[in-house]
């Protein structure tokens, strides 16, 4: 483990459970935002529902059942 990894682990270890959850939510939001911008750049002007589905595919599409559910939803939303 590098010294940066050790410092990061110490910081996480010092957090309360509520702080850890809040930090996880912040990181999820950041990740979603990055992926949303990539999807918008690739697909242009599509509906917010389509954007949500395409981002979800990037985030969860590696799981076959999630992919099936997201693709099913994508067929229902307006493009």
mmCIF file of C-alpha atoms in Angstrom:
data_model
loop_
_atom_site.group_PDB
_atom_site.id
_atom_site.type_symbol
_atom_site.label_atom_id
_atom_site.label_comp_id
_atom_site.label_asym_id
_atom_site.label_seq_id
_atom_site.Cartn_x
_atom_site.Cartn_y
_atom_site.Cartn_z
ATOM 1 C CA UNK A 1 0.000 0.000 0.000
ATOM 2 C CA UNK A 2 1.392 3.410 -0.947
ATOM 3 C CA UNK A 3 1.646 6.268 1.508
ATOM 4 C CA UNK A 4 -1.245 8.015 -0.270
ATOM 5 C CA UNK A 5 -3.368 4.886 0.107
ATOM 6 C CA UNK A 6 -2.457 4.694 3.779
ATOM 7 C CA UNK A 7 -3.414 8.326 4.363
ATOM 8 C CA UNK A 8 -6.696 7.829 2.562
ATOM 9 C CA UNK A 9 -7.447 4.704 4.602
ATOM 10 C CA UNK A 10 -6.670 6.570 7.828
ATOM 11 C CA UNK A 11 -9.041 9.360 6.821
ATOM 12 C CA UNK A 12 -11.820 6.867 6.065
ATOM 13 C CA UNK A 13 -11.169 4.965 9.290
ATOM 14 C CA UNK A 14 -11.576 8.212 11.234
ATOM 15 C CA UNK A 15 -15.029 8.871 9.752
ATOM 16 C CA UNK A 16 -18.259 8.052 11.496
ATOM 17 C CA UNK A 17 -20.661 5.732 9.662
ATOM 18 C CA UNK A 18 -22.802 8.738 8.712
ATOM 19 C CA UNK A 19 -19.756 10.531 7.300
ATOM 20 C CA UNK A 20 -18.819 7.456 5.279
ATOM 21 C CA UNK A 21 -22.311 7.261 3.806
ATOM 22 C CA UNK A 22 -22.282 10.980 3.008
ATOM 23 C CA UNK A 23 -18.891 10.636 1.328
ATOM 24 C CA UNK A 24 -20.095 7.655 -0.689
ATOM 25 C CA UNK A 25 -23.102 9.678 -1.856
ATOM 26 C CA UNK A 26 -20.808 12.538 -2.892
ATOM 27 C CA UNK A 27 -18.578 10.189 -4.873
ATOM 28 C CA UNK A 28 -21.587 8.543 -6.522
ATOM 29 C CA UNK A 29 -22.927 11.961 -7.519
ATOM 30 C CA UNK A 30 -19.577 12.969 -8.966
ATOM 31 C CA UNK A 31 -19.312 9.715 -10.929
ATOM 32 C CA UNK A 32 -22.874 10.081 -12.230
ATOM 33 C CA UNK A 33 -22.120 13.645 -13.346
ATOM 34 C CA UNK A 34 -19.025 12.584 -15.277
ATOM 35 C CA UNK A 35 -20.901 9.805 -17.029
ATOM 36 C CA UNK A 36 -23.885 12.047 -17.741
ATOM 37 C CA UNK A 37 -21.643 14.590 -19.477
ATOM 38 C CA UNK A 38 -20.054 11.817 -21.564
ATOM 39 C CA UNK A 39 -23.467 10.474 -22.595
ATOM 40 C CA UNK A 40 -24.711 13.963 -23.511
ATOM 41 C CA UNK A 41 -21.585 14.562 -25.598
ATOM 42 C CA UNK A 42 -22.105 11.279 -27.456
ATOM 43 C CA UNK A 43 -25.883 11.367 -27.897
ATOM 44 C CA UNK A 44 -26.687 15.056 -28.081
ATOM 45 C CA UNK A 45 -30.217 16.287 -27.489
ATOM 46 C CA UNK A 46 -32.153 13.355 -26.076
ATOM 47 C CA UNK A 47 -34.712 13.327 -23.298
ATOM 48 C CA UNK A 48 -33.669 13.309 -19.631
ATOM 49 C CA UNK A 49 -35.192 9.827 -19.311
ATOM 50 C CA UNK A 50 -32.965 8.501 -22.080
ATOM 51 C CA UNK A 51 -29.930 10.121 -20.456
ATOM 52 C CA UNK A 52 -30.763 8.397 -17.159
ATOM 53 C CA UNK A 53 -31.064 5.033 -18.870
ATOM 54 C CA UNK A 54 -27.838 5.425 -20.827
ATOM 55 C CA UNK A 55 -25.937 6.484 -17.707
ATOM 56 C CA UNK A 56 -27.429 3.543 -15.821
ATOM 57 C CA UNK A 57 -26.231 1.223 -18.588
ATOM 58 C CA UNK A 58 -22.713 2.529 -18.130
ATOM 59 C CA UNK A 59 -22.852 2.185 -14.383
ATOM 60 C CA UNK A 60 -24.700 -1.127 -14.032
ATOM 61 C CA UNK A 61 -24.749 -2.695 -17.494
ATOM 62 C CA UNK A 62 -22.072 -5.244 -16.633
ATOM 63 C CA UNK A 63 -24.741 -7.185 -14.719
ATOM 64 C CA UNK A 64 -26.910 -9.105 -17.222
ATOM 65 C CA UNK A 65 -30.158 -8.711 -15.267
ATOM 66 C CA UNK A 66 -29.612 -4.993 -14.693
ATOM 67 C CA UNK A 67 -28.766 -4.555 -18.380
ATOM 68 C CA UNK A 68 -32.001 -6.317 -19.353
ATOM 69 C CA UNK A 69 -34.081 -4.126 -17.030
ATOM 70 C CA UNK A 70 -32.426 -0.895 -18.153
ATOM 71 C CA UNK A 71 -32.744 -1.763 -21.842
ATOM 72 C CA UNK A 72 -36.397 -2.644 -21.277
ATOM 73 C CA UNK A 73 -36.945 0.749 -19.651
ATOM 74 C CA UNK A 74 -35.086 2.453 -22.477
ATOM 75 C CA UNK A 75 -37.642 1.109 -24.963
ATOM 76 C CA UNK A 76 -40.425 2.786 -22.936
ATOM 77 C CA UNK A 77 -39.000 6.293 -22.621
ATOM 78 C CA UNK A 78 -39.387 9.058 -25.166
ATOM 79 C CA UNK A 79 -36.345 9.787 -27.255
#
